[in-house]
């Protein structure tokens, strides 16, 4: 199983200050089940834009332990329509690109706590993933 992790999940997991203990439990289960933890290239780009170069450098080292998607799926008409309806900021567009990987079937699951991603997944009929 390939599980795509939303940017905020990765940040919560890899930050130097533990903010959510549940993320550690989640990662243990993913490892026990031998699921592949995937990260979208847009997540890397988002982290690279952080204002603190030391954070960027540290996160780059930590992100090397994840499977980085080498390519991204083209956005179909359905996803473009959802994007046009819900995306208001550049981060919203990144979230849609991440969701598109699930909708396209390139990954099996997406783990996110983002309510807007959940809203878009409902509109696309892929809330079970």
mmCIF file of C-alpha atoms in Angstrom:
data_model
loop_
_atom_site.group_PDB
_atom_site.id
_atom_site.type_symbol
_atom_site.label_atom_id
_atom_site.label_comp_id
_atom_site.label_asym_id
_atom_site.label_seq_id
_atom_site.Cartn_x
_atom_site.Cartn_y
_atom_site.Cartn_z
ATOM 1 C CA UNK A 1 0.000 0.000 0.000
ATOM 2 C CA UNK A 2 1.197 3.463 -0.873
ATOM 3 C CA UNK A 3 0.085 6.164 1.563
ATOM 4 C CA UNK A 4 0.484 9.803 0.605
ATOM 5 C CA UNK A 5 1.082 12.134 3.538
ATOM 6 C CA UNK A 6 -0.257 15.678 3.521
ATOM 7 C CA UNK A 7 2.320 18.408 4.095
ATOM 8 C CA UNK A 8 1.057 19.175 7.606
ATOM 9 C CA UNK A 9 1.308 15.511 8.648
ATOM 10 C CA UNK A 10 4.950 15.443 7.538
ATOM 11 C CA UNK A 11 5.692 18.724 9.285
ATOM 12 C CA UNK A 12 4.065 17.541 12.535
ATOM 13 C CA UNK A 13 6.079 14.319 12.355
ATOM 14 C CA UNK A 14 9.447 15.859 11.538
ATOM 15 C CA UNK A 15 9.412 19.108 13.501
ATOM 16 C CA UNK A 16 11.819 19.461 16.407
ATOM 17 C CA UNK A 17 8.920 20.167 18.807
ATOM 18 C CA UNK A 18 6.357 17.372 19.185
ATOM 19 C CA UNK A 19 2.937 18.864 18.637
ATOM 20 C CA UNK A 20 0.779 15.766 18.181
ATOM 21 C CA UNK A 21 1.647 12.444 19.801
ATOM 22 C CA UNK A 22 -0.894 10.659 17.603
ATOM 23 C CA UNK A 23 1.330 11.153 14.557
ATOM 24 C CA UNK A 24 3.981 8.928 16.148
ATOM 25 C CA UNK A 25 1.394 6.196 16.736
ATOM 26 C CA UNK A 26 0.188 6.560 13.152
ATOM 27 C CA UNK A 27 3.712 6.143 11.779
ATOM 28 C CA UNK A 28 4.265 3.055 13.932
ATOM 29 C CA UNK A 29 1.145 1.467 12.428
ATOM 30 C CA UNK A 30 2.194 2.400 8.902
ATOM 31 C CA UNK A 31 5.598 0.815 9.529
ATOM 32 C CA UNK A 32 4.102 -2.297 11.142
ATOM 33 C CA UNK A 33 1.785 -2.739 8.147
ATOM 34 C CA UNK A 34 4.750 -2.170 5.811
ATOM 35 C CA UNK A 35 2.960 0.648 3.974
ATOM 36 C CA UNK A 36 5.082 2.949 1.840
ATOM 37 C CA UNK A 37 4.982 6.512 3.168
ATOM 38 C CA UNK A 38 4.915 8.848 0.169
ATOM 39 C CA UNK A 39 5.437 12.586 -0.130
ATOM 40 C CA UNK A 40 4.326 14.757 -3.037
ATOM 41 C CA UNK A 41 6.946 16.970 -4.728
ATOM 42 C CA UNK A 42 4.773 19.999 -3.893
ATOM 43 C CA UNK A 43 5.315 19.212 -0.207
ATOM 44 C CA UNK A 44 9.067 19.441 -0.756
ATOM 45 C CA UNK A 45 8.658 22.757 -2.554
ATOM 46 C CA UNK A 46 6.469 24.086 0.240
ATOM 47 C CA UNK A 47 9.017 23.141 2.905
ATOM 48 C CA UNK A 48 11.887 24.611 0.862
ATOM 49 C CA UNK A 49 10.157 28.003 1.024
ATOM 50 C CA UNK A 50 10.406 28.110 4.820
ATOM 51 C CA UNK A 51 12.096 31.309 6.004
ATOM 52 C CA UNK A 52 14.648 29.558 8.248
ATOM 53 C CA UNK A 53 17.432 27.896 6.177
ATOM 54 C CA UNK A 54 18.347 25.612 9.092
ATOM 55 C CA UNK A 55 14.781 24.250 9.205
ATOM 56 C CA UNK A 56 14.915 23.673 5.441
ATOM 57 C CA UNK A 57 18.229 21.828 5.729
ATOM 58 C CA UNK A 58 17.025 19.680 8.653
ATOM 59 C CA UNK A 59 13.730 18.840 6.962
ATOM 60 C CA UNK A 60 15.527 17.904 3.721
ATOM 61 C CA UNK A 61 17.569 15.303 5.596
ATOM 62 C CA UNK A 62 14.480 13.926 7.334
ATOM 63 C CA UNK A 63 12.440 13.835 4.117
ATOM 64 C CA UNK A 64 15.025 11.595 2.484
ATOM 65 C CA UNK A 65 13.537 8.695 4.479
ATOM 66 C CA UNK A 66 10.220 8.998 2.608
ATOM 67 C CA UNK A 67 9.314 7.837 -0.883
ATOM 68 C CA UNK A 68 9.115 11.031 -2.934
ATOM 69 C CA UNK A 69 6.773 10.768 -5.911
ATOM 70 C CA UNK A 70 8.961 11.153 -8.997
ATOM 71 C CA UNK A 71 6.186 12.408 -11.245
ATOM 72 C CA UNK A 72 2.762 13.927 -10.725
ATOM 73 C CA UNK A 73 -0.503 12.836 -12.299
ATOM 74 C CA UNK A 74 -2.081 15.182 -14.828
ATOM 75 C CA UNK A 75 -5.226 16.815 -13.459
ATOM 76 C CA UNK A 76 -8.398 15.504 -14.998
ATOM 77 C CA UNK A 77 -11.432 17.645 -15.720
ATOM 78 C CA UNK A 78 -13.182 16.575 -12.508
ATOM 79 C CA UNK A 79 -10.264 17.684 -10.349
ATOM 80 C CA UNK A 80 -9.884 20.932 -12.289
ATOM 81 C CA UNK A 81 -13.569 21.675 -11.662
ATOM 82 C CA UNK A 82 -13.154 21.063 -7.923
ATOM 83 C CA UNK A 83 -10.043 23.234 -7.917
ATOM 84 C CA UNK A 84 -11.914 26.075 -9.623
ATOM 85 C CA UNK A 85 -14.664 25.846 -7.017
ATOM 86 C CA UNK A 86 -12.627 25.494 -3.807
ATOM 87 C CA UNK A 87 -9.083 26.803 -4.355
ATOM 88 C CA UNK A 88 -8.536 30.361 -3.180
ATOM 89 C CA UNK A 89 -4.816 30.362 -2.260
ATOM 90 C CA UNK A 90 -1.619 28.782 -3.610
ATOM 91 C CA UNK A 91 -1.705 26.328 -0.673
ATOM 92 C CA UNK A 92 -5.230 25.267 -1.682
ATOM 93 C CA UNK A 93 -3.888 24.495 -5.155
ATOM 94 C CA UNK A 94 -1.062 22.411 -3.661
ATOM 95 C CA UNK A 95 -3.612 20.489 -1.587
ATOM 96 C CA UNK A 96 -5.619 19.770 -4.738
ATOM 97 C CA UNK A 97 -2.477 18.486 -6.488
ATOM 98 C CA UNK A 98 -1.879 16.156 -3.544
ATOM 99 C CA UNK A 99 -5.500 14.952 -3.611
ATOM 100 C CA UNK A 100 -5.226 14.438 -7.370
ATOM 101 C CA UNK A 101 -2.703 11.634 -6.776
ATOM 102 C CA UNK A 102 -5.338 9.691 -4.834
ATOM 103 C CA UNK A 103 -8.093 10.467 -7.313
ATOM 104 C CA UNK A 104 -5.824 9.315 -10.156
ATOM 105 C CA UNK A 105 -5.103 6.013 -8.389
ATOM 106 C CA UNK A 106 -1.343 6.595 -8.130
ATOM 107 C CA UNK A 107 -1.461 6.155 -4.347
ATOM 108 C CA UNK A 108 -3.885 4.088 -2.287
ATOM 109 C CA UNK A 109 -4.583 6.481 0.585
ATOM 110 C CA UNK A 110 -4.071 10.090 1.666
ATOM 111 C CA UNK A 111 -3.596 10.988 5.314
ATOM 112 C CA UNK A 112 -4.637 14.538 6.133
ATOM 113 C CA UNK A 113 -6.403 16.551 8.790
ATOM 114 C CA UNK A 114 -7.151 19.386 6.379
ATOM 115 C CA UNK A 115 -10.901 20.034 6.268
ATOM 116 C CA UNK A 116 -10.731 21.597 2.810
ATOM 117 C CA UNK A 117 -9.035 18.513 1.404
ATOM 118 C CA UNK A 118 -11.790 16.413 2.963
ATOM 119 C CA UNK A 119 -14.388 18.702 1.357
ATOM 120 C CA UNK A 120 -12.726 18.343 -2.047
ATOM 121 C CA UNK A 121 -12.425 14.562 -1.618
ATOM 122 C CA UNK A 122 -16.161 14.414 -0.950
ATOM 123 C CA UNK A 123 -16.843 16.419 -4.110
ATOM 124 C CA UNK A 124 -14.670 13.956 -6.056
ATOM 125 C CA UNK A 125 -16.225 10.893 -4.432
ATOM 126 C CA UNK A 126 -13.002 9.585 -2.923
ATOM 127 C CA UNK A 127 -13.537 10.122 0.823
ATOM 128 C CA UNK A 128 -12.920 6.410 1.442
ATOM 129 C CA UNK A 129 -9.305 6.903 0.417
#
